mmCIF file of C-alpha atoms and ligand atoms in Angstrom:
data_model
loop_
_atom_site.group_PDB
_atom_site.id
_atom_site.type_symbol
_atom_site.label_atom_id
_atom_site.label_comp_id
_atom_site.label_asym_id
_atom_site.label_seq_id
_atom_site.Cartn_x
_atom_site.Cartn_y
_atom_site.Cartn_z
ATOM 1 C CA MET A 103 94.141 105.010 97.760
ATOM 2 C CA ALA A 104 92.150 107.832 96.179
ATOM 3 C CA CYS A 105 88.688 108.480 97.574
ATOM 4 C CA GLU A 106 87.773 110.647 94.590
ATOM 5 C CA SER A 107 87.852 107.534 92.409
ATOM 6 C CA ALA A 108 84.354 106.857 93.744
ATOM 7 C CA ALA A 109 83.120 109.822 91.723
ATOM 8 C CA ARG A 110 84.319 108.377 88.424
ATOM 9 C CA PRO A 111 82.051 106.152 86.406
ATOM 10 C CA ALA A 112 83.045 102.685 87.534
ATOM 11 C CA LEU A 113 81.900 99.129 87.652
ATOM 12 C CA SER A 114 79.700 98.758 90.663
ATOM 13 C CA TRP A 115 82.099 96.432 92.496
ATOM 14 C CA LEU A 116 84.866 98.955 92.074
ATOM 15 C CA LEU A 117 82.603 101.709 93.289
ATOM 16 C CA ALA A 118 81.657 99.623 96.293
ATOM 17 C CA LEU A 119 85.302 99.017 97.100
ATOM 18 C CA SER A 120 86.124 102.714 96.745
ATOM 19 C CA LEU A 121 83.256 103.720 99.003
ATOM 20 C CA LEU A 122 84.336 101.122 101.516
ATOM 21 C CA ALA A 123 87.869 102.453 101.358
ATOM 22 C CA CYS A 124 86.629 105.987 102.032
ATOM 23 C CA ALA A 125 84.343 104.866 104.817
ATOM 24 C CA GLY A 126 87.281 103.151 106.443
ATOM 25 C CA ALA A 127 89.860 105.794 105.604
ATOM 26 C CA ALA A 128 90.452 106.802 109.213
ATOM 27 C CA TRP A 129 90.999 103.190 110.133
ATOM 28 C CA ALA A 130 93.256 102.463 107.194
ATOM 29 C CA ALA A 131 95.217 105.700 107.533
ATOM 30 C CA LYS A 132 96.652 104.934 110.964
ATOM 31 C CA PRO A 133 100.328 103.966 110.963
ATOM 32 C CA HIS A 134 100.818 100.372 110.046
ATOM 33 C CA GLN A 135 101.522 97.897 112.749
ATOM 34 C CA HIS A 136 103.775 94.930 112.242
ATOM 35 C CA GLY A 137 101.901 91.639 112.523
ATOM 36 C CA VAL A 138 98.652 93.251 111.373
ATOM 37 C CA ALA A 139 97.059 93.307 107.914
ATOM 38 C CA THR A 140 93.887 94.989 106.745
ATOM 39 C CA LEU A 141 91.481 93.361 104.378
ATOM 40 C CA GLN A 142 88.545 94.892 102.544
ATOM 41 C CA ILE A 143 85.998 92.634 100.938
ATOM 42 C CA ALA A 144 83.196 93.810 98.668
ATOM 43 C CA VAL A 145 80.466 91.428 97.582
ATOM 44 C CA ASP A 146 78.441 92.587 94.627
ATOM 45 C CA PRO A 147 76.180 90.776 92.161
ATOM 46 C CA GLY A 148 78.545 88.636 90.094
ATOM 47 C CA HIS A 149 81.727 89.720 91.882
ATOM 48 C CA VAL A 150 83.749 89.489 95.024
ATOM 49 C CA SER A 151 86.621 91.969 95.334
ATOM 50 C CA VAL A 152 89.343 91.786 97.941
ATOM 51 C CA ARG A 153 91.980 94.348 98.852
ATOM 52 C CA LEU A 154 94.810 93.327 101.136
ATOM 53 C CA ASP A 155 97.102 95.877 102.723
ATOM 54 C CA ILE A 156 99.987 94.295 104.544
ATOM 55 C CA PRO A 157 103.281 95.589 106.002
ATOM 56 C CA LEU A 158 106.239 94.184 104.078
ATOM 57 C CA ASP A 159 107.671 93.155 107.442
ATOM 58 C CA ASN A 160 104.892 90.561 107.765
ATOM 59 C CA LEU A 161 105.903 89.076 104.442
ATOM 60 C CA LEU A 162 109.686 89.415 104.433
ATOM 61 C CA GLY A 163 110.961 90.521 107.813
ATOM 62 C CA PHE A 164 112.255 93.763 106.231
ATOM 63 C CA GLU A 165 110.670 96.803 104.590
ATOM 64 C CA ARG A 166 112.991 97.834 101.770
ATOM 65 C CA ALA A 167 114.139 96.506 98.447
ATOM 66 C CA PRO A 168 115.921 93.150 98.707
ATOM 67 C CA ARG A 169 119.712 93.602 98.881
ATOM 68 C CA ASN A 170 121.161 90.207 98.121
ATOM 69 C CA ASP A 171 120.305 86.944 96.388
ATOM 70 C CA ALA A 172 118.786 85.367 99.486
ATOM 71 C CA GLU A 173 116.495 88.362 100.034
ATOM 72 C CA ARG A 174 115.562 88.491 96.343
ATOM 73 C CA GLU A 175 114.658 84.810 96.485
ATOM 74 C CA ARG A 176 112.541 85.385 99.569
ATOM 75 C CA ALA A 177 110.759 88.279 97.850
ATOM 76 C CA GLN A 178 110.065 86.159 94.772
ATOM 77 C CA ALA A 179 108.601 83.379 96.905
ATOM 78 C CA VAL A 180 106.343 85.878 98.684
ATOM 79 C CA VAL A 181 105.130 87.359 95.410
ATOM 80 C CA ALA A 182 104.417 83.871 94.031
ATOM 81 C CA GLN A 183 102.409 83.114 97.175
ATOM 82 C CA LEU A 184 100.459 86.371 96.887
ATOM 83 C CA ARG A 185 99.515 85.509 93.319
ATOM 84 C CA LYS A 186 97.706 82.387 94.545
ATOM 85 C CA GLY A 187 94.568 84.342 95.318
ATOM 86 C CA ALA A 188 92.290 81.326 95.118
ATOM 87 C CA GLU A 189 94.262 79.701 97.968
ATOM 88 C CA LEU A 190 94.573 82.843 100.070
ATOM 89 C CA PHE A 191 90.836 83.624 99.786
ATOM 90 C CA ARG A 192 88.657 80.526 99.691
ATOM 91 C CA ILE A 193 85.155 81.791 99.076
ATOM 92 C CA ASP A 194 82.197 79.438 99.745
ATOM 93 C CA ALA A 195 82.133 76.959 96.865
ATOM 94 C CA ALA A 196 78.375 77.530 96.436
ATOM 95 C CA ALA A 197 79.120 81.033 95.176
ATOM 96 C CA GLY A 198 81.035 79.608 92.200
ATOM 97 C CA CYS A 199 83.815 82.197 92.230
ATOM 98 C CA THR A 200 86.896 82.192 90.018
ATOM 99 C CA LEU A 201 89.827 84.538 90.312
ATOM 100 C CA GLN A 202 89.904 86.879 87.321
ATOM 101 C CA ARG A 203 92.531 89.417 88.132
ATOM 102 C CA THR A 204 95.328 90.040 90.621
ATOM 103 C CA VAL A 205 97.214 93.310 91.001
ATOM 104 C CA LEU A 206 100.132 93.573 93.427
ATOM 105 C CA ARG A 207 101.666 96.929 94.299
ATOM 106 C CA SER A 208 104.966 97.429 96.052
ATOM 107 C CA ALA A 209 107.566 99.927 94.950
ATOM 108 C CA GLU A 210 110.155 98.186 97.164
ATOM 109 C CA LEU A 211 109.613 94.892 95.370
ATOM 110 C CA GLY A 212 109.545 96.537 91.956
ATOM 111 C CA LEU A 213 105.962 95.476 91.318
ATOM 112 C CA PRO A 214 104.121 97.454 88.673
ATOM 113 C CA ASP A 215 101.367 99.883 89.544
ATOM 114 C CA ALA A 216 103.067 100.964 92.742
ATOM 115 C CA ALA A 217 101.721 104.403 93.607
ATOM 116 C CA ALA A 218 104.795 105.748 95.355
ATOM 117 C CA ALA A 219 108.533 105.594 94.949
ATOM 118 C CA PRO A 220 110.350 103.408 97.483
ATOM 119 C CA GLY A 221 112.247 104.748 100.432
ATOM 120 C CA ARG A 222 109.886 107.529 101.474
ATOM 121 C CA SER A 223 109.634 106.199 105.016
ATOM 122 C CA GLU A 224 111.061 103.472 107.197
ATOM 123 C CA HIS A 225 107.856 101.488 106.715
ATOM 124 C CA ALA A 226 106.430 99.954 103.568
ATOM 125 C CA ASP A 227 103.271 98.095 102.699
ATOM 126 C CA LEU A 228 102.281 95.824 99.902
ATOM 127 C CA GLU A 229 98.831 96.326 98.478
ATOM 128 C CA ALA A 230 97.068 93.561 96.602
ATOM 129 C CA ASP A 231 93.770 93.581 94.736
ATOM 130 C CA TYR A 232 91.947 90.394 93.817
ATOM 131 C CA GLU A 233 88.877 90.305 91.656
ATOM 132 C CA PHE A 234 86.728 87.206 91.553
ATOM 133 C CA SER A 235 83.826 86.695 89.227
ATOM 134 C CA CYS A 236 81.083 84.606 90.808
ATOM 135 C CA ARG A 237 78.113 82.674 89.485
ATOM 136 C CA ASP A 238 76.099 83.244 92.678
ATOM 137 C CA SER A 239 77.940 85.833 94.740
ATOM 138 C CA HIS A 240 74.975 86.093 97.157
ATOM 139 C CA LYS A 241 75.894 82.569 98.309
ATOM 140 C CA ALA A 242 79.292 83.779 99.496
ATOM 141 C CA GLY A 243 78.499 83.358 103.194
ATOM 142 C CA ALA A 244 82.112 83.139 104.327
ATOM 143 C CA VAL A 245 85.683 83.436 103.167
ATOM 144 C CA SER A 246 88.351 81.202 104.595
ATOM 145 C CA LEU A 247 91.719 82.961 104.581
ATOM 146 C CA GLY A 248 95.011 81.244 103.857
ATOM 147 C CA LEU A 249 97.007 84.276 104.988
ATOM 148 C CA PHE A 250 98.055 82.977 108.423
ATOM 149 C CA ASP A 251 99.310 79.754 106.850
ATOM 150 C CA ALA A 252 101.196 81.603 104.147
ATOM 151 C CA PHE A 253 102.797 84.316 106.289
ATOM 152 C CA ALA A 254 104.122 83.218 109.669
ATOM 153 C CA ARG A 255 104.751 86.747 110.950
ATOM 154 C CA LEU A 256 101.132 87.777 110.457
ATOM 155 C CA GLN A 257 99.166 87.713 113.713
ATOM 156 C CA ARG A 258 96.004 89.727 113.166
ATOM 157 C CA ILE A 259 93.769 90.688 110.251
ATOM 158 C CA GLU A 260 91.390 93.621 110.476
ATOM 159 C CA VAL A 261 88.523 93.004 108.085
ATOM 160 C CA GLN A 262 85.896 95.311 106.652
ATOM 161 C CA ALA A 263 83.286 93.862 104.350
ATOM 162 C CA LEU A 264 80.550 95.425 102.306
ATOM 163 C CA THR A 265 77.872 92.992 101.225
ATOM 164 C CA PRO A 266 74.316 93.396 99.920
ATOM 165 C CA ARG A 267 73.283 92.714 103.549
ATOM 166 C CA GLY A 268 75.317 95.586 104.910
ATOM 167 C CA GLN A 269 78.727 96.530 106.204
ATOM 168 C CA LEU A 270 80.588 94.582 108.805
ATOM 169 C CA ARG A 271 83.901 94.618 110.606
ATOM 170 C CA ALA A 272 85.823 91.834 112.215
ATOM 171 C CA VAL A 273 89.235 91.255 113.711
ATOM 172 C CA LEU A 274 90.736 87.834 113.177
ATOM 173 C CA GLN A 275 93.481 86.628 115.489
ATOM 174 C CA ARG A 276 95.679 83.726 114.463
ATOM 175 C CA PRO A 277 94.632 80.928 114.032
ATOM 176 C CA ASN A 278 91.030 82.015 113.378
ATOM 177 C CA SER A 279 90.922 82.519 109.635
ATOM 178 C CA ARG A 280 87.253 82.518 108.749
ATOM 179 C CA VAL A 281 85.428 85.696 107.763
ATOM 180 C CA ALA A 282 81.651 85.345 108.024
ATOM 181 C CA LEU A 283 79.902 87.526 105.457
ATOM 182 C CA ALA A 284 76.381 86.552 106.448
ATOM 183 C CA ARG A 285 74.959 87.181 109.880
HETATM 184 ZN ZN1 LIG B 92 106.754 98.803 109.148
#
């Protein structure tokens, strides 16, 4: 995740997400912990952007490329689940959000846009970006997460959000899956 991307001309939601990423760099840079995912949410006029960073172990129970048919099948099922962004991130209906774009990155799973080659360490994460366009993004008072339902090994989600009202942090423990964006 490149902090300098904030200096490039960018759509404001992207800029917000980049700034958020830099602000939380120390937090995000710590070694990943199995059972824990980090989530960054940026609310901007007309958009809600979500970035999920999750250890592959939480998704698959291993952190390398799949080695046999059973593992490949498991990986495919996980990827299919991760593409259902509208189910994983249920934004307040009043905001009128629709999922526009999903980008999944994992070198181990052979997903495009992966920044690094696989096998550089014994740990591996999957990074996912979701971009929603919203009729009334200021009405996005909460996001209900489907992540605990989808991924049984996931226990905790560390959330940072940047909204027009300010920045907030929250830690969700299973089964609490609601992120309040308005205080
Ligand atoms: Zn790991």
